[in-house]
Coordinates of C-alpha atoms and ligand atoms in Angstrom, one line a residue:
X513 CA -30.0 8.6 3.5
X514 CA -29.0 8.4 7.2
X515 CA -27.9 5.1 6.8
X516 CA -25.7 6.6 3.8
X517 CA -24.4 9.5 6.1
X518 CA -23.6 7.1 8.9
X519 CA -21.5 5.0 6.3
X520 CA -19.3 8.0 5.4
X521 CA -19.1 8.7 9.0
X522 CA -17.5 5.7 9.4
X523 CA -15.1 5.9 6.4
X524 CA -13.8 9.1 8.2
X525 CA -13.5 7.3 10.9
X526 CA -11.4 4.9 9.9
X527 CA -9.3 7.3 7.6
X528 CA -8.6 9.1 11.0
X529 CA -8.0 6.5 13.3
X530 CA -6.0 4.3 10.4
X531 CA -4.2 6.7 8.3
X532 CA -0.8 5.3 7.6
X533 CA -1.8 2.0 9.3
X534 CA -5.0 0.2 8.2
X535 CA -6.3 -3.1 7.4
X536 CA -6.5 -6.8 9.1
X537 CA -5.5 -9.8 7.0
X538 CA -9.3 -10.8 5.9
X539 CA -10.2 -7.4 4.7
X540 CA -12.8 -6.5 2.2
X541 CA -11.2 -4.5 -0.7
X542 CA -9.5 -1.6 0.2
X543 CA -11.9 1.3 0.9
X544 CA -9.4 4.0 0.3
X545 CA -7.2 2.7 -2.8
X546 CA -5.8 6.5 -3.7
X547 CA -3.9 5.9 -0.3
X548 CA -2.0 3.1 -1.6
X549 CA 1.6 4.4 -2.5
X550 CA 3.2 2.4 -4.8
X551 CA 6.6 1.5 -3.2
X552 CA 8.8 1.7 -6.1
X553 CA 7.2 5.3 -6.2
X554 CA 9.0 6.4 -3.0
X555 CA 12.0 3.7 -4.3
X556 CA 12.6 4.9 -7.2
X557 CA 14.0 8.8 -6.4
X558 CA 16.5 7.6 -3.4
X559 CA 17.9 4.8 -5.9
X560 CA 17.0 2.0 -3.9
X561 CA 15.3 -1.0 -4.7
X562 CA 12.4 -2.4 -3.4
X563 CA 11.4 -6.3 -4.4
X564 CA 10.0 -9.5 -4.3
X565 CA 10.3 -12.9 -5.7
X566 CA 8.1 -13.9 -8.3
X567 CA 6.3 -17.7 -8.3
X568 CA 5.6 -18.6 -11.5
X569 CA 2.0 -20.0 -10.9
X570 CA 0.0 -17.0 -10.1
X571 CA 2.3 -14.7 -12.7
X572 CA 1.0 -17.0 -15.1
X573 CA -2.8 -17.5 -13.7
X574 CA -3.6 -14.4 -12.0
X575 CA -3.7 -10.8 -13.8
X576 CA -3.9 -9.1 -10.2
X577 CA -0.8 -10.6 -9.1
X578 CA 1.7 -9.5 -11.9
X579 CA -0.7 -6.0 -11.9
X580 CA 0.8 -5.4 -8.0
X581 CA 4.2 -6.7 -9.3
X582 CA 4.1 -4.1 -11.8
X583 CA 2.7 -1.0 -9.4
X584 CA 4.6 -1.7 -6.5
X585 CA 7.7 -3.1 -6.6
X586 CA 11.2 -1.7 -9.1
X587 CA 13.1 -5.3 -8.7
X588 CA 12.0 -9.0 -8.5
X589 CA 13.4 -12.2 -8.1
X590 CA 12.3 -15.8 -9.8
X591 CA 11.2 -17.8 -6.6
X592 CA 11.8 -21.0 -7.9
X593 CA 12.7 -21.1 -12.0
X594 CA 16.3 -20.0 -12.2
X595 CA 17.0 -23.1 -9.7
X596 CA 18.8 -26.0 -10.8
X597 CA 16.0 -28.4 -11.0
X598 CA 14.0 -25.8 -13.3
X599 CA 16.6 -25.4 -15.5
X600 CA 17.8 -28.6 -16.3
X601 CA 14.8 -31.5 -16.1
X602 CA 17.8 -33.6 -17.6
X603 CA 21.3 -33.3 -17.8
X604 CA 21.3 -32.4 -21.8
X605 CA 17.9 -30.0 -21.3
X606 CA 18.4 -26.9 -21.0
X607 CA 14.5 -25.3 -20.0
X608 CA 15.1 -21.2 -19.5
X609 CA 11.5 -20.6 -20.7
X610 CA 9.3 -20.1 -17.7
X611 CA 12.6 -17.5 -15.9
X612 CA 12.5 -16.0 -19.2
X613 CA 8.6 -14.8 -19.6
X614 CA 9.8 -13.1 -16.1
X615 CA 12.3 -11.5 -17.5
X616 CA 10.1 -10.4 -20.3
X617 CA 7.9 -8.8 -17.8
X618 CA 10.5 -7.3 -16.1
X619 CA 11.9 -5.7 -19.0
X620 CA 8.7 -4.3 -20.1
X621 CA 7.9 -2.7 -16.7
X622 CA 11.5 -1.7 -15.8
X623 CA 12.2 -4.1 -13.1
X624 CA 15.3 -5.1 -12.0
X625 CA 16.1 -8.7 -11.9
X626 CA 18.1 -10.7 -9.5
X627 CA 18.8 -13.9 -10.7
X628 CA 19.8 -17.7 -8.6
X629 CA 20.3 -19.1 -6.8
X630 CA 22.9 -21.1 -9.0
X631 CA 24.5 -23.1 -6.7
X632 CA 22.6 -24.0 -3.5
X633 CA 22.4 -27.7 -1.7
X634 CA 18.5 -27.4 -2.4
X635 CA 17.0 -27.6 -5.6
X636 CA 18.5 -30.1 -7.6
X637 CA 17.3 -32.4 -9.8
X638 CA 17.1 -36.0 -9.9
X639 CA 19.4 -37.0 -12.2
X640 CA 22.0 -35.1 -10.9
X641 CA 21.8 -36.6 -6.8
X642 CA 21.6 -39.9 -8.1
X643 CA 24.4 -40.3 -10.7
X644 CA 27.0 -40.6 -8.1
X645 CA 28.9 -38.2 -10.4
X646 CA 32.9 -37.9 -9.5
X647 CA 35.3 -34.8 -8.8
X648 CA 36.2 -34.6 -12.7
X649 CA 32.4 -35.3 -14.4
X650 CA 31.2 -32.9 -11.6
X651 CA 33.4 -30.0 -12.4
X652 CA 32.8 -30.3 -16.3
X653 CA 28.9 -30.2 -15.4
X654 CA 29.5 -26.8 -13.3
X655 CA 31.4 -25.5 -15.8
X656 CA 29.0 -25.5 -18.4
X657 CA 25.7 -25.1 -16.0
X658 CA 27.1 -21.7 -14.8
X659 CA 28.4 -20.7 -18.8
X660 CA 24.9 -21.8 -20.2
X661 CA 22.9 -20.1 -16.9
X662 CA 25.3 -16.9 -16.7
X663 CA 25.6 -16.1 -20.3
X664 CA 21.6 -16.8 -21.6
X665 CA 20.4 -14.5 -19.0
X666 CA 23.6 -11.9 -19.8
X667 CA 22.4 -8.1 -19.9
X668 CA 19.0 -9.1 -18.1
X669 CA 20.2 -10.1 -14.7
X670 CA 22.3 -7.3 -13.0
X671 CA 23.2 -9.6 -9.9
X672 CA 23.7 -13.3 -9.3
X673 CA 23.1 -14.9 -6.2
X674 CA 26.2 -17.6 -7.4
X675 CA 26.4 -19.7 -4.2
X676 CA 23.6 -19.9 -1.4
X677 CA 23.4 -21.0 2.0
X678 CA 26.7 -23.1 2.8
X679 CA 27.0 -22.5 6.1
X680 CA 25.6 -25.2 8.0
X681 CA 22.7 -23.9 10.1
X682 CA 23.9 -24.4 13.4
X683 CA 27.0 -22.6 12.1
X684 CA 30.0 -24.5 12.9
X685 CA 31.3 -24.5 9.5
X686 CA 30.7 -25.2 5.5
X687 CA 27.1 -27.4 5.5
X688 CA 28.6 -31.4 4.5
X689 CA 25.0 -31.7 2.6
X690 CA 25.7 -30.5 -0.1
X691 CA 26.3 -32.0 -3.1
X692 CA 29.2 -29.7 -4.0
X693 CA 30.9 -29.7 -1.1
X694 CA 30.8 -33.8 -1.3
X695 CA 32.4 -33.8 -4.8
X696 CA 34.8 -30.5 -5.0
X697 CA 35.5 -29.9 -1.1
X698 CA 35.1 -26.4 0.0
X699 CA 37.0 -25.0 -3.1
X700 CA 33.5 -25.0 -4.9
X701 CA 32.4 -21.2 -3.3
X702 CA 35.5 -19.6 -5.1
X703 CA 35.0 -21.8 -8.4
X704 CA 31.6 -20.8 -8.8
X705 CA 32.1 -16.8 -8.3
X706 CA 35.3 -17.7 -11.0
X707 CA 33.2 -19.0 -13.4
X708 CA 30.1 -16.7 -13.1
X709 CA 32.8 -13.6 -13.4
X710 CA 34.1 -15.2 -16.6
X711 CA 30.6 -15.4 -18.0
X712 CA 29.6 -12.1 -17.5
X713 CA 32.1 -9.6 -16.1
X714 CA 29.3 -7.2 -15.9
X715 CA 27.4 -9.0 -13.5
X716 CA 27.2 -8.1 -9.8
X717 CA 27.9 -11.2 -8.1
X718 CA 26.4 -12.0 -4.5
X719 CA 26.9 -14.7 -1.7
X720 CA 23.6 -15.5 0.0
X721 CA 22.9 -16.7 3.4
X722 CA 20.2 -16.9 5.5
X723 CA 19.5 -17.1 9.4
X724 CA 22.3 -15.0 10.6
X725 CA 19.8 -12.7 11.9
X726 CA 19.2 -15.0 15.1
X727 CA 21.9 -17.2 14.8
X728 CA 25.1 -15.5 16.3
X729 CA 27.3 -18.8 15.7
X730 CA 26.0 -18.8 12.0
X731 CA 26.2 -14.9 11.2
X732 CA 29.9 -15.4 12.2
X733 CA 30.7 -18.3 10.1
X734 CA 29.3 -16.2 7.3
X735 CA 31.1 -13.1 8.0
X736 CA 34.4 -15.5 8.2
X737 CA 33.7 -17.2 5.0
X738 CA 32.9 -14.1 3.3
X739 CA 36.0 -12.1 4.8
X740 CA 38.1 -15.3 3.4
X741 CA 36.6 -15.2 -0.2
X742 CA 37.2 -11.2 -0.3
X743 CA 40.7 -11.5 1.3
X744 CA 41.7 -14.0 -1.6
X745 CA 40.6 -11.8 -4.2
X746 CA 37.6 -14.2 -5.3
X747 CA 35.1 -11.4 -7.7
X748 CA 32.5 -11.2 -5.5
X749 CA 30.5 -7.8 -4.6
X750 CA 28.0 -8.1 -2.1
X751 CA 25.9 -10.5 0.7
X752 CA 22.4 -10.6 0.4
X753 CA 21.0 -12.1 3.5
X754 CA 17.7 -13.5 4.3
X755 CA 15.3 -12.5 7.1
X756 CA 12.8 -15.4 7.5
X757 CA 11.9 -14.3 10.8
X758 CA 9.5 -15.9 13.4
X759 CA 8.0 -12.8 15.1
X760 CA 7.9 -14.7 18.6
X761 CA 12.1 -14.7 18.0
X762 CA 12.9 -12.0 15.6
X763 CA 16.2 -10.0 15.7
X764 CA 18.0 -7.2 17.2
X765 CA 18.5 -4.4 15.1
X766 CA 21.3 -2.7 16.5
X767 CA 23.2 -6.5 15.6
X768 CA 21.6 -6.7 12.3
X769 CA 23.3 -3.0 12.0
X770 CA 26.8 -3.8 13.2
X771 CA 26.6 -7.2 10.9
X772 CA 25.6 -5.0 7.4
X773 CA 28.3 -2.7 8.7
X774 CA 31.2 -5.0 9.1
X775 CA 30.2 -6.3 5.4
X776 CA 30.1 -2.7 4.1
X777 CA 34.0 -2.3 5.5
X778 CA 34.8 -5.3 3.6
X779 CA 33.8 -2.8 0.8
X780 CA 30.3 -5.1 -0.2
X781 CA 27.3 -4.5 -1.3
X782 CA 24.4 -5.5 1.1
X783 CA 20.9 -6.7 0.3
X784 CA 18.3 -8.0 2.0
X785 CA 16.6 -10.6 -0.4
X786 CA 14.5 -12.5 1.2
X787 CA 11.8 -11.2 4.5
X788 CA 9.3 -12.5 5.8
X789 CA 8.1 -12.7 9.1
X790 CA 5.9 -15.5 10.5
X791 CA 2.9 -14.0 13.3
X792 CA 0.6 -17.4 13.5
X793 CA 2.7 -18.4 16.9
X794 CA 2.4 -15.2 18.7
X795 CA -0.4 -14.6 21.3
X796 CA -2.7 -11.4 20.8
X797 CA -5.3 -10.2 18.7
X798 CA -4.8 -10.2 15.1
X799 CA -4.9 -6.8 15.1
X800 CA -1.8 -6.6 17.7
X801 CA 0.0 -9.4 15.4
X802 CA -0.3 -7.4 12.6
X803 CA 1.0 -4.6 14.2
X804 CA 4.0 -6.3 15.9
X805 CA 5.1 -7.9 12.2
X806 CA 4.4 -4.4 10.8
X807 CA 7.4 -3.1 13.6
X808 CA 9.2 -5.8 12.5
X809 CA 9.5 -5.2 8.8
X810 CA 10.3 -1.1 9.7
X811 CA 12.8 -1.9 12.0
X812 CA 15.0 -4.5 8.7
X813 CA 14.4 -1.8 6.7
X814 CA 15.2 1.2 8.5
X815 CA 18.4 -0.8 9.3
X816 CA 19.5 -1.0 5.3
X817 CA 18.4 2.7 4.7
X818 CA 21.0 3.9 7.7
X819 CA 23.8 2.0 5.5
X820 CA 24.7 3.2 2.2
X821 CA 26.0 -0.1 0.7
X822 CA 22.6 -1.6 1.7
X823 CA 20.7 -0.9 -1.6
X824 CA 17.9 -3.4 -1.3
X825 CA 14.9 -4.7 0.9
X826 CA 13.4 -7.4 -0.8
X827 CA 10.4 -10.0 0.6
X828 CA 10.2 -13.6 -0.3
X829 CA 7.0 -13.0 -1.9
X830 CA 4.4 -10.2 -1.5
X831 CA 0.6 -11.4 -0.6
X832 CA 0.3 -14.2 1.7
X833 CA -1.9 -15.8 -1.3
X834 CA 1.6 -16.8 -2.4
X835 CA 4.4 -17.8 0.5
X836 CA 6.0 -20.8 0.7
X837 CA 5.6 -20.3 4.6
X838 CA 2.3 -22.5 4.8
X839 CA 3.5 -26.0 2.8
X840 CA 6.6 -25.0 5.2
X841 CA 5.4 -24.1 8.5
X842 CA 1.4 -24.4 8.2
X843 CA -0.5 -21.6 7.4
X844 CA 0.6 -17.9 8.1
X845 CA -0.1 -14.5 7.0
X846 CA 3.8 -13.5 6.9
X847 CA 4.0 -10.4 4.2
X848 CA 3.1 -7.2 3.7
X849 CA -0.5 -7.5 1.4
X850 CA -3.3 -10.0 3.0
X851 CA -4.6 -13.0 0.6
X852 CA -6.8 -10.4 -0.9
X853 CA -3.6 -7.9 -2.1
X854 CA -4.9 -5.9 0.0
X855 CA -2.1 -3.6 2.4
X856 CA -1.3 -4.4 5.7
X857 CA 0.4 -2.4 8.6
X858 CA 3.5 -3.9 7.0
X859 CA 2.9 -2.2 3.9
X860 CA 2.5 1.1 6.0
X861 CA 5.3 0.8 7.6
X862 CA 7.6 0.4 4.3
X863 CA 5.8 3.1 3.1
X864 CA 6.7 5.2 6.1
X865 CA 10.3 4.1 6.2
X866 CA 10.9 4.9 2.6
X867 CA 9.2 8.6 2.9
X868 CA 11.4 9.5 6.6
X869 CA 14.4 8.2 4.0
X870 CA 13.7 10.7 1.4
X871 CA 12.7 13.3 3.1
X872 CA 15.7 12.7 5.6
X873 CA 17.8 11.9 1.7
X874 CA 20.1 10.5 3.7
X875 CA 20.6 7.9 0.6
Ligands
G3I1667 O1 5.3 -27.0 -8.5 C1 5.2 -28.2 -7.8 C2 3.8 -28.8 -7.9 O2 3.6 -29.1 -9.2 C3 3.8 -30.1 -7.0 O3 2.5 -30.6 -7.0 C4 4.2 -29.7 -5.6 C5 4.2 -31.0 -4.7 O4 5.1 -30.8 -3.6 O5 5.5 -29.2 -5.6 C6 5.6 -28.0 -6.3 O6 6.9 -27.5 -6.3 C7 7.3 -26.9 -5.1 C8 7.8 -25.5 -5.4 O7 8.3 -25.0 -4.2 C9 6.6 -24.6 -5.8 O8 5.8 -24.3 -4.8 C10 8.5 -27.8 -4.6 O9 8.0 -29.1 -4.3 C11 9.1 -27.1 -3.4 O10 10.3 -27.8 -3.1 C12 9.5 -25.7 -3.8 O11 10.0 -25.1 -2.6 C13 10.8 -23.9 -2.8 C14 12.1 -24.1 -2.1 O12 12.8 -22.9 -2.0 C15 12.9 -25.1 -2.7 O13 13.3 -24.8 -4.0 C16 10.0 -22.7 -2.3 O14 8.8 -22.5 -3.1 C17 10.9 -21.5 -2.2 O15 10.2 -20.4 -1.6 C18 12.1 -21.8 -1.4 O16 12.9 -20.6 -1.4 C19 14.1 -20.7 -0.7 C20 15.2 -19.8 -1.4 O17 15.3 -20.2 -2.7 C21 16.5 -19.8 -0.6 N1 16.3 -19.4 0.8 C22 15.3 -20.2 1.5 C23 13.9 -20.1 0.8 C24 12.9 -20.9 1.6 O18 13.2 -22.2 1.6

């Protein structure tokens, strides 16, 4: 009985000392689960969405992970099967099956979807690096990829991430890697957003980048490129940018701010598509880690809820069960549930940052 006592004592404890910001990243399940806000909960009423990208592995295998999906989050992204390479395994196979069971559960759960990327230097198949395909063959192929990809998924996609990462990442320019720049020259951005808009006018169309958090040469290039694309009339509505960020190196907000700001006075949408933020390199307890990723994650967020043309915070996954931050950079605990879907001080701080927003409704 005393031990019993004692056990509660400590449970009160803990709720004391922790509320709002519990956890560490090989924690037992979640003592206190009525404390666990769903996001899309606090989401939902200030029109905002909150979301992750979905790998298709674990939303096939595990129930827990498409459960969370379902609780937490009011928008989600196909991590890998709306890519080129999943797509089309051949040049006359078109494989939509696998981003379509997504989109299924999406639709029964009433979750957006972001689809892409659909034109990215990444991600291609086989067939298509090898074939040594010319200016003419390679602009037929485009125009019937984006057609086929735009107008299956029409009505269940509400934006497009059409072309993805160009910018070299040191910044000095368009990326030369890229298969579409090789064969079509730089004329290839404004194509694809042409042909997307023609496929489905109703589409919101996006240009994605990533790394212009910490990369001042790169966020320029971006903002140039983008400026260009809007000044020419090219149909596009928004940036979504992605925040991989190493916590040793991470960003400062008040530039992150001016950067959505300058795309909002272009008259954009902004979203943020793709966070995560790396803590294995940083020195401290795990404890303190947890902590400084938590600040982190508040600080991106609170950023987008200050500008009204920011509509969405969105991390590149959701349990570090599931990141592609360990085949990339070795092991990591970079988002905001532990291996175990439990919540981390990350979570708490989403949380927080979502409530100050609607109580503040400044959305
Ligand atoms: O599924 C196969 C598996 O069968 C095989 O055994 C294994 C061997 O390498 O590969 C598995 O596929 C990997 C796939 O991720 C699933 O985990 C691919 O090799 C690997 O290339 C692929 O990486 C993805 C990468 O984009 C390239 O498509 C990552 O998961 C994905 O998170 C990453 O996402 C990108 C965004 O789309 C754009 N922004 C940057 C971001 C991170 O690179």
């Amino acid at each position: 009985m005393l031990i019993h006592r004692s056990r509660w004592l400590i449970v009160l404890f803990m709720i004391i000392v922790f509320s709002g910001c519990s956890t560490n990243v090989t924690s037992t399940p979640n003592p206190f689960p009525e404390t666990v806000i769903p996001l899309r909960e606090l989401a939902d009423p200030i029109n905002f969405y909150v979301g992750t990208s979905v790998r298709y592995r674990p939303f096939v295998d595990e129930p827990m992970y498409t459960q969370m999906i379902a609780e937490h989050y009011n928008l989600i992204m196909p991590e890998n099967m709306m890519k080129l390479d999943a797509l089309y395994p051949d040049p006359d196979t078109f494989t939509p099956e696998r981003a379509d069971a997504i989109l299924a559960f999406a639709e029964e759960n009433d979750i957006a979807v972001r689809g892409g990327p659909i034109i990215w230097h990444n991600a291609l198949p086989e067939w298509l690096v090898d074939n040594g395909m010319d200016r003419d063959s390679m602009l037929v192929f485009m125009e019937t990829y984006i057609n086929t990809v735009v107008e299956h998924f029409q009505g269940r996609v509400y934006a497009w991430d059409v072309v993805n990462e160009a910018i070299s990442p040191s910044g000095s320019g368009l990326r030369t890697d890229s298969i579409w720049m090789q064969t079509l020259g730089e004329d290839y951005i404004a194509l694809a957003f042409q042909l997307a808009h023609e496929a489905d006018p109703d589409a919101l169309l996006f240009y994605s980048e990533g790394g212009t958090h910490f990369e001042r040469a790169k966020a320029e290039s971006t903002y140039q490129l983008v400026r260009g694309l809007v000044e020419d009339g090219v149909p596009l509505d928004g940036i979504s940018l992605h925040l991989h960020v190493d916590a040793r190196n991470s960003f400062d907000a008040e530039f992150l701010y001016d950067e959505m700001q300058r795309y909002a006075e272009l008259g954009l949408l902004i979203e943020i598509t793709e966070m995560d933020v790396r803590i294995s390199r940083l020195s401290g307890s795990m404890e303190e880690r947890l902590n400084i990723q938590a600040g982190i994650y508040q600080e991106a967020l609170d950023v987008c809820l200050q500008i009204t043309a920011c509509t969405t915070f969105a991390t590149w996954g959701f349990t570090d069960q599931h990141s592609w931050i360990d085949a990339r950079f070795g092991e990591d605990d970079p988002l905001p549930f532990d291996s175990n879907y439990q919540p981390k001080p990350a979570y708490y701080a989403l949380v927080q940052s979502l409530q100050t927003a609607s109580q503040n409704q400044n959305r």
